[in-house]
mmCIF file of C-alpha atoms in Angstrom:
data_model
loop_
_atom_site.group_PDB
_atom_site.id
_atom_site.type_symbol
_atom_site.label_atom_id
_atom_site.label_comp_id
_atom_site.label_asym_id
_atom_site.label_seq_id
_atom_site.Cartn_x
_atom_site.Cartn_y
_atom_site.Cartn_z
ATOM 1 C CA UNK A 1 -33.660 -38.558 18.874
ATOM 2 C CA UNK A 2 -36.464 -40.836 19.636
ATOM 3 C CA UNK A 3 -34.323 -43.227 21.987
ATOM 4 C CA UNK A 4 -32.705 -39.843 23.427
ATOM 5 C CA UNK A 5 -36.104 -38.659 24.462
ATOM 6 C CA UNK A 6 -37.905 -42.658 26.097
ATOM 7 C CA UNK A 7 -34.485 -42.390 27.683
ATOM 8 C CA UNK A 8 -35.162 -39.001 29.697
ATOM 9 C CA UNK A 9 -39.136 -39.976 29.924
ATOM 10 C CA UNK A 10 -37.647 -43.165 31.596
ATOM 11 C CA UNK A 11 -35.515 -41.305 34.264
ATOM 12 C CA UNK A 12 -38.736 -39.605 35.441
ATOM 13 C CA UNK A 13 -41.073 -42.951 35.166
ATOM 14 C CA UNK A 14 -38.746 -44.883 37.555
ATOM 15 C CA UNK A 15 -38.986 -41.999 40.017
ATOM 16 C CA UNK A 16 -42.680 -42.813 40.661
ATOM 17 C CA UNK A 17 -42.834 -46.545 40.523
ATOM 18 C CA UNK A 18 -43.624 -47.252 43.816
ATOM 19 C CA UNK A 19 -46.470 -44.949 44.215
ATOM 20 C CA UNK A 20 -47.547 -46.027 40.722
ATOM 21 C CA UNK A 21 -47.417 -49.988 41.883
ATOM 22 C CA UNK A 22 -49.873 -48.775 44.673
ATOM 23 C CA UNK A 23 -52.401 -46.844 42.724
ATOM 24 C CA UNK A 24 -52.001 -49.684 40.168
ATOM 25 C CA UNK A 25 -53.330 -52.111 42.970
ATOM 26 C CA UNK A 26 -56.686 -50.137 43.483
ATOM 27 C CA UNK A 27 -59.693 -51.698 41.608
ATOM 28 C CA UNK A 28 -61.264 -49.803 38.662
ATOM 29 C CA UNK A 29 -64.640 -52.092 38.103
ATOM 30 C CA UNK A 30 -66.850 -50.076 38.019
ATOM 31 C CA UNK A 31 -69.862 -53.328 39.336
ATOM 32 C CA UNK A 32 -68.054 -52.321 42.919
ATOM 33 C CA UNK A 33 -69.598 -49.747 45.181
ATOM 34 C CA UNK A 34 -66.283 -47.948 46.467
ATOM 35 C CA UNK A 35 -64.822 -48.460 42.453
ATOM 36 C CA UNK A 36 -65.603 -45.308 41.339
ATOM 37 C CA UNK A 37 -64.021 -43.770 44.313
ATOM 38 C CA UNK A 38 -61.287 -45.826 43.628
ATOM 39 C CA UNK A 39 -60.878 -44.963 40.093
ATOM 40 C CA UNK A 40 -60.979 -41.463 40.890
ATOM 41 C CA UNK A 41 -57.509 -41.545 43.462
ATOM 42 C CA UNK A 42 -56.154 -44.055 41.288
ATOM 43 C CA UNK A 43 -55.932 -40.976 38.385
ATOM 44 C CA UNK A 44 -55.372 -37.904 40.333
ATOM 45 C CA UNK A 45 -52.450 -40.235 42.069
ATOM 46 C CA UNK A 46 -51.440 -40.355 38.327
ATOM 47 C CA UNK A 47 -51.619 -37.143 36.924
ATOM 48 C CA UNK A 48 -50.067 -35.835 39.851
ATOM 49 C CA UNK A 49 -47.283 -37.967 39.721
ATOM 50 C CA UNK A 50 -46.903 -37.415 36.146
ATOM 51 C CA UNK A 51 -47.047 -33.896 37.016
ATOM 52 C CA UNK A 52 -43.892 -33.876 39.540
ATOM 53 C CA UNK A 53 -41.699 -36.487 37.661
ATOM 54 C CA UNK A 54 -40.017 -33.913 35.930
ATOM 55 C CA UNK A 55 -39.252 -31.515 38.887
ATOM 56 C CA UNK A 56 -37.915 -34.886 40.615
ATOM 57 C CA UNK A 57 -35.830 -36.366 37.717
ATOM 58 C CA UNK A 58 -34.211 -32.694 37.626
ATOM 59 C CA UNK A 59 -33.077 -33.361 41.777
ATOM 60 C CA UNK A 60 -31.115 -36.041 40.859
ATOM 61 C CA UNK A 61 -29.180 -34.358 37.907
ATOM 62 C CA UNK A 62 -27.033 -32.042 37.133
ATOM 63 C CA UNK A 63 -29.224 -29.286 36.240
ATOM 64 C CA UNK A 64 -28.781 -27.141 39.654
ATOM 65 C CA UNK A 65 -24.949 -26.961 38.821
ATOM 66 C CA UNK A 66 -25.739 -26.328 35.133
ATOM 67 C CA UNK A 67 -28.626 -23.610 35.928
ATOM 68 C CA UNK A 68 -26.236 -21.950 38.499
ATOM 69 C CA UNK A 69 -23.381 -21.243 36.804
ATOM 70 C CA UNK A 70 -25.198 -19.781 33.202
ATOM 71 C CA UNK A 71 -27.622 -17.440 36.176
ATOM 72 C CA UNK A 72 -24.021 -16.226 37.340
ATOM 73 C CA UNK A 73 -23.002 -15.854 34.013
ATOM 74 C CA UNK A 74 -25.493 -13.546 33.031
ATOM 75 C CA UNK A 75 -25.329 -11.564 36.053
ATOM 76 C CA UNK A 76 -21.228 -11.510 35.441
ATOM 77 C CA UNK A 77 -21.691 -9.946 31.598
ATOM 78 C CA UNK A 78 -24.165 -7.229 33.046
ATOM 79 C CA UNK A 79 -27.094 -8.248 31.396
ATOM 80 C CA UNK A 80 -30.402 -8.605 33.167
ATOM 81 C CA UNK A 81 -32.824 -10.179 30.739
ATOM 82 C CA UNK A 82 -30.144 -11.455 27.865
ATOM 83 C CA UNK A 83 -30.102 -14.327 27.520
ATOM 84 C CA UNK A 84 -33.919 -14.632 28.427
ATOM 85 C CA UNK A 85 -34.726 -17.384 31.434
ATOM 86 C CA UNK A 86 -36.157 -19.629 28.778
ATOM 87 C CA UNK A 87 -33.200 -19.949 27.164
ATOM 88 C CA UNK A 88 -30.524 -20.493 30.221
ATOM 89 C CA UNK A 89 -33.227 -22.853 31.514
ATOM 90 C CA UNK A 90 -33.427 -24.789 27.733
ATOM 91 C CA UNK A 91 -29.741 -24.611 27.299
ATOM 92 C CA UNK A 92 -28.920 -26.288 30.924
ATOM 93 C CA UNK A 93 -31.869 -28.879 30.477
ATOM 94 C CA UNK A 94 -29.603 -30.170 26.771
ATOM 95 C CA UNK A 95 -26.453 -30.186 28.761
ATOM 96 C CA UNK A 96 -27.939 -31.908 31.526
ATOM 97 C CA UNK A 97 -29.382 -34.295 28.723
ATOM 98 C CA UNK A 98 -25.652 -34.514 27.178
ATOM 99 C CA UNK A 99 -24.210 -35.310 30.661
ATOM 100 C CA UNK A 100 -26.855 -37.630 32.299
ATOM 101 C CA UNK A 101 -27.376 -39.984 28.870
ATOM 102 C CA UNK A 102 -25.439 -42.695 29.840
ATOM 103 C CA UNK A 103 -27.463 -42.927 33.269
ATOM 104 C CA UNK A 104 -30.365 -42.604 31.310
ATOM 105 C CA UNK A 105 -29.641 -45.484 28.962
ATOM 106 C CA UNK A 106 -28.476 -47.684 32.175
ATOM 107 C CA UNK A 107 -31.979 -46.831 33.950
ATOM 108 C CA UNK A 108 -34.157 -47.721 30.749
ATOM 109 C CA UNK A 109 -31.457 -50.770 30.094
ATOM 110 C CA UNK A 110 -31.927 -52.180 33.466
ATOM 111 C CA UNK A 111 -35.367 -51.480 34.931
ATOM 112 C CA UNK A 112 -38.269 -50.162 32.412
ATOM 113 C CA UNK A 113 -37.329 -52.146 29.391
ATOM 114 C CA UNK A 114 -37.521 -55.495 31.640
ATOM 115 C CA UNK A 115 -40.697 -53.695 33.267
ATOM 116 C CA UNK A 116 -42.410 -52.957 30.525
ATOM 117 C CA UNK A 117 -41.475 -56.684 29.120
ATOM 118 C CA UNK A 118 -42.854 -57.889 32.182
ATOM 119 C CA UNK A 119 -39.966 -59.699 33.366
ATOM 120 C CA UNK A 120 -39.462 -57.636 36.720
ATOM 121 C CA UNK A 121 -41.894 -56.329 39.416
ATOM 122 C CA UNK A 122 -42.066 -52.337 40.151
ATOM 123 C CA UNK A 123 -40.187 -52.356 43.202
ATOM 124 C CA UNK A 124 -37.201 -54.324 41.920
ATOM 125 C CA UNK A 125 -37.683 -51.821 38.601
ATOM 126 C CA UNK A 126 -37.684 -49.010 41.389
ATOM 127 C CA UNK A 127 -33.958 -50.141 43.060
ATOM 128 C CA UNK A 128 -32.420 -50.946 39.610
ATOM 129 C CA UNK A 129 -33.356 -47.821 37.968
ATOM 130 C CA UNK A 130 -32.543 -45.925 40.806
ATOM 131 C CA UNK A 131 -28.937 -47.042 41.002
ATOM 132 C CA UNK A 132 -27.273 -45.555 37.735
ATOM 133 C CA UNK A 133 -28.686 -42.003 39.708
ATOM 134 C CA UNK A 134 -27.547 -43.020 43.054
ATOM 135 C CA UNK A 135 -23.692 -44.102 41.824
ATOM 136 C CA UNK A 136 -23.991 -40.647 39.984
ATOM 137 C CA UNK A 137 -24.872 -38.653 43.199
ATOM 138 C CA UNK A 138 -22.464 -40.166 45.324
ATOM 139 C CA UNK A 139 -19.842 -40.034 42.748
ATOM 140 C CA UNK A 140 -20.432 -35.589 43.254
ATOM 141 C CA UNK A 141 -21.901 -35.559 46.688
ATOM 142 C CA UNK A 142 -19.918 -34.094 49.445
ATOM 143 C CA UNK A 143 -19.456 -36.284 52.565
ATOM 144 C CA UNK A 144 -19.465 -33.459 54.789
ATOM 145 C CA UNK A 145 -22.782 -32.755 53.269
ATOM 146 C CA UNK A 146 -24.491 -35.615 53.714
ATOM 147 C CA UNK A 147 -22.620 -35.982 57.352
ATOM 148 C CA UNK A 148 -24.614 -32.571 58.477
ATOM 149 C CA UNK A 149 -27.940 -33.426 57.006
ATOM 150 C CA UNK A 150 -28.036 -36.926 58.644
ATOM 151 C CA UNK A 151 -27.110 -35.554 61.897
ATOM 152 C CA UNK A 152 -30.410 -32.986 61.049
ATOM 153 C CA UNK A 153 -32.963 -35.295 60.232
ATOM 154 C CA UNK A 154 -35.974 -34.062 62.456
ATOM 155 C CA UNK A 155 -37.748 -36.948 64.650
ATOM 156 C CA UNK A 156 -34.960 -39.569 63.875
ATOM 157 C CA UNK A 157 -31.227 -40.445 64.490
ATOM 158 C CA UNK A 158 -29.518 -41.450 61.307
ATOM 159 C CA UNK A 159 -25.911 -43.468 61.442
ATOM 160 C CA UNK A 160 -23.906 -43.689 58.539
ATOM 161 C CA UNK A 161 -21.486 -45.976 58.674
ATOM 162 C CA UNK A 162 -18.334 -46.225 56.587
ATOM 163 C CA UNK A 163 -19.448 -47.591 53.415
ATOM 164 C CA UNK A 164 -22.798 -47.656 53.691
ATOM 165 C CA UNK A 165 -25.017 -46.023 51.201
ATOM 166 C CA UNK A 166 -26.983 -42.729 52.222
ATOM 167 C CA UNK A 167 -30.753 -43.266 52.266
ATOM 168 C CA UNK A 168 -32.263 -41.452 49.434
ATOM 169 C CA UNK A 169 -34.182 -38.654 51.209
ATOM 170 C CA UNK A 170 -30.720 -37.450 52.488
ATOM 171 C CA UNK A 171 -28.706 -38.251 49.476
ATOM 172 C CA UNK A 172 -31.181 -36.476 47.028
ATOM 173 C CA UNK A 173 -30.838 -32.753 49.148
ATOM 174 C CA UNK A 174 -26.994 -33.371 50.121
ATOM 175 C CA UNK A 175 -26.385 -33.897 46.148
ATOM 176 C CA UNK A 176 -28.679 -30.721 45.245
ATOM 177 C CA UNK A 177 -26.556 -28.784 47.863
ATOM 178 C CA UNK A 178 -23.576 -29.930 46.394
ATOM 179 C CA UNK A 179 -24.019 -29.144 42.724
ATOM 180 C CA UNK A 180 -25.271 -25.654 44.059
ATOM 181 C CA UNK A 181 -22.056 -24.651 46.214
ATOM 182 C CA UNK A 182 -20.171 -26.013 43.359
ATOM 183 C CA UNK A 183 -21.375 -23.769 40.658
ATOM 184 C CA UNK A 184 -21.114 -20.768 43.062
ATOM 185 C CA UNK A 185 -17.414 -21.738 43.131
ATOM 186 C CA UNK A 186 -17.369 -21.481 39.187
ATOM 187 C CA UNK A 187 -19.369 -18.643 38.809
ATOM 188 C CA UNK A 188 -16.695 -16.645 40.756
ATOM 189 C CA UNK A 189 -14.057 -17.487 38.492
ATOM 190 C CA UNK A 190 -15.911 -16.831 35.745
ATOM 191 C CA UNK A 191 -16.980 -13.356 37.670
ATOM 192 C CA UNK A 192 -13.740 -11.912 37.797
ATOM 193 C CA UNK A 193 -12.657 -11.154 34.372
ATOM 194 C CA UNK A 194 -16.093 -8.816 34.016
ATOM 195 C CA UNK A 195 -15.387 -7.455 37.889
ATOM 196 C CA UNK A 196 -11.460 -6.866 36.843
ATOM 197 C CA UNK A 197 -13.143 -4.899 32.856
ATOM 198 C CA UNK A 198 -15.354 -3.042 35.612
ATOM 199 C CA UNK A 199 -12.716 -2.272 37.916
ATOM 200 C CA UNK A 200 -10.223 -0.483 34.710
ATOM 201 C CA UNK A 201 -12.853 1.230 32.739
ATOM 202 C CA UNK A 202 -13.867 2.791 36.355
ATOM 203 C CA UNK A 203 -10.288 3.582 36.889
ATOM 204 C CA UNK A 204 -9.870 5.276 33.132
ATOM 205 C CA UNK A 205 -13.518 7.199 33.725
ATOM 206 C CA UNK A 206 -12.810 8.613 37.019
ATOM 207 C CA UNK A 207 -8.690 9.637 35.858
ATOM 208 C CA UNK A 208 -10.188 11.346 32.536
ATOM 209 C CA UNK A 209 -12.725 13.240 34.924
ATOM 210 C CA UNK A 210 -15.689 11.318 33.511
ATOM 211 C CA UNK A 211 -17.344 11.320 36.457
ATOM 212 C CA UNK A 212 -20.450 11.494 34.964
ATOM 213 C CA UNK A 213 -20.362 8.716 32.890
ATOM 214 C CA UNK A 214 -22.182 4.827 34.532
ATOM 215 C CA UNK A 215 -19.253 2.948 34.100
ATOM 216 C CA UNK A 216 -21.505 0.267 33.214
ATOM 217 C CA UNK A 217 -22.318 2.141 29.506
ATOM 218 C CA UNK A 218 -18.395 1.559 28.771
ATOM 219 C CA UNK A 219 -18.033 -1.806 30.081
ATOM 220 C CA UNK A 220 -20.816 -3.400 28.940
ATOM 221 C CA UNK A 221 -19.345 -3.575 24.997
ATOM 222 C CA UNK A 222 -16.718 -4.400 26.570
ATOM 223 C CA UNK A 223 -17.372 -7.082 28.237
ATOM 224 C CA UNK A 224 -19.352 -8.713 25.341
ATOM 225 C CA UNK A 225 -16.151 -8.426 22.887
ATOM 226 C CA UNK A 226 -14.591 -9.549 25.713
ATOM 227 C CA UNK A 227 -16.554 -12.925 25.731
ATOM 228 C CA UNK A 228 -17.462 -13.583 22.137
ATOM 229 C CA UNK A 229 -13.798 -13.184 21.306
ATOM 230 C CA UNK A 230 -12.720 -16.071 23.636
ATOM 231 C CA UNK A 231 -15.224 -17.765 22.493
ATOM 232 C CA UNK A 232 -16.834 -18.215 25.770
ATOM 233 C CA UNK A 233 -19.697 -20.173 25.548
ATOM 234 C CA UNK A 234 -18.352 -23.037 23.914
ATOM 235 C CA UNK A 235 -15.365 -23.248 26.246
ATOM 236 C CA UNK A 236 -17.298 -22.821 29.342
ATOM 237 C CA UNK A 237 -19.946 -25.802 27.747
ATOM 238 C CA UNK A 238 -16.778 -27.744 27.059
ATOM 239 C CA UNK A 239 -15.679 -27.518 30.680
ATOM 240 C CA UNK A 240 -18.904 -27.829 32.338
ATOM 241 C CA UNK A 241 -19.310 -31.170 30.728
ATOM 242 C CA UNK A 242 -15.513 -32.350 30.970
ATOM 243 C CA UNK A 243 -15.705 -31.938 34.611
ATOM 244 C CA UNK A 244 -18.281 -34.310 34.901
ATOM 245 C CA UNK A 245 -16.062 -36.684 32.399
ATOM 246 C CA UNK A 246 -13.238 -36.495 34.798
#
């Protein structure tokens, strides 16, 4: 558990190594007249840093996809505040953990165990840790995706040529939008089941003269025996992670 979580710390560290490396550079003693001011950037550079790793390690993952489709999910089954956001938010962070390990272990393998041995500098930490991620997103990115935000970028004219790699600030967005449209594209399969139970009990209410009756009260149960009978969370968390096997 304890290399599982210096992995995951690792994916966000390598994030912000180059703006680390430059706050590392300012002086701290304290005999200087500008020091003090110097100390004091140095740590809100830090903190702040510290405090946005997380939000960027998650733009480079899988989480969007994973967060997407359980949302949909929810909203599929009827329920509005079951399971709670803490929990659809916990359970996508563990898959995301269960998907992105390997690239986790790569990044710590290849650029902060040599950086924190000293044998590399930050920025070549910086390009080797970044790759694992960058093979990952380009592995799921859409070309047409990245085509259309390259041909956006404000104040600049970006070419891509064939086989050359995306620059990060359009790779990082294209991927995001990716893994977004994709799990819209799952959550409408797994929608229709719960729209087709809506759909029939409506049908039966409104043929027995029911009219009374929210459709809603009958389909709910329904729709939860429904699910736990096929067992649906495990095989939706199977294929959620065997598509990213594949």
């Amino acid at each position: 558990m304890t290399r599982l979580l210096l992995s995951a710390t690792a994916a966000m560290v390598i994030v912000a190594l180059p703006s680390l490396a430059v706050a590392q550079n300012m002086s701290i003693d304290l005999g200087d007249g500008d020091s003090l001011t110097g100390r004091v950037v140095q740590l809100f550079l830090i903190v702040t840093l510290l405090s946005l790793a997380p939000g960027i390690a998650i733009m480079v993952t899988c989480f969007p996809f994973m967060v997407t489709v359980f949302s949909i999910l929810r909203q599929g089954i009827g329920l509005q505040q079951a399971p709670p956001n803490m929990l659809i938010i916990s359970l996508a962070l563990f898959m995301t953990y269960f998907v992105m390990e390997p690239v986790f272990a790569e990044a710590w393998a290849r650029a902060l165990s040599p950086l924190l041995d000293g044998d590399i500098t930050p920025q070549q930490a910086w390009e080797r840790g970044m790759a694992p991620f960058r093979a990952f997103m380009e592995g799921r990115v859409r070309p047409e995706a990245v085509s259309e935000l390259a041909a956006a970028a404000p104040g600049r004219e970006v070419v891509l040529r064939p086989g050359e790699p995306a620059p990060l600030d359009i790779l990082v967005p294209a991927f995001m939008l990716t893994e977004i449209e994709r799990g819209f594209e799952i959550g409408f399969l797994i929608f229709l089941p719960f729209l087709i139970i809506d759909l029939v009990v409506a049908s039966v209410l409104m043929s027995m003269g029911m009219m009374m009756v929210p459709p809603v009260v009958v389909s709910l149960p329904l729709k939860l025996a429904f699910f736990v009978v096929a067992d649906g969370w495990s095989l939706l968390a199977g294929a959620l992670i065997t598509g990213y096997a594949t």
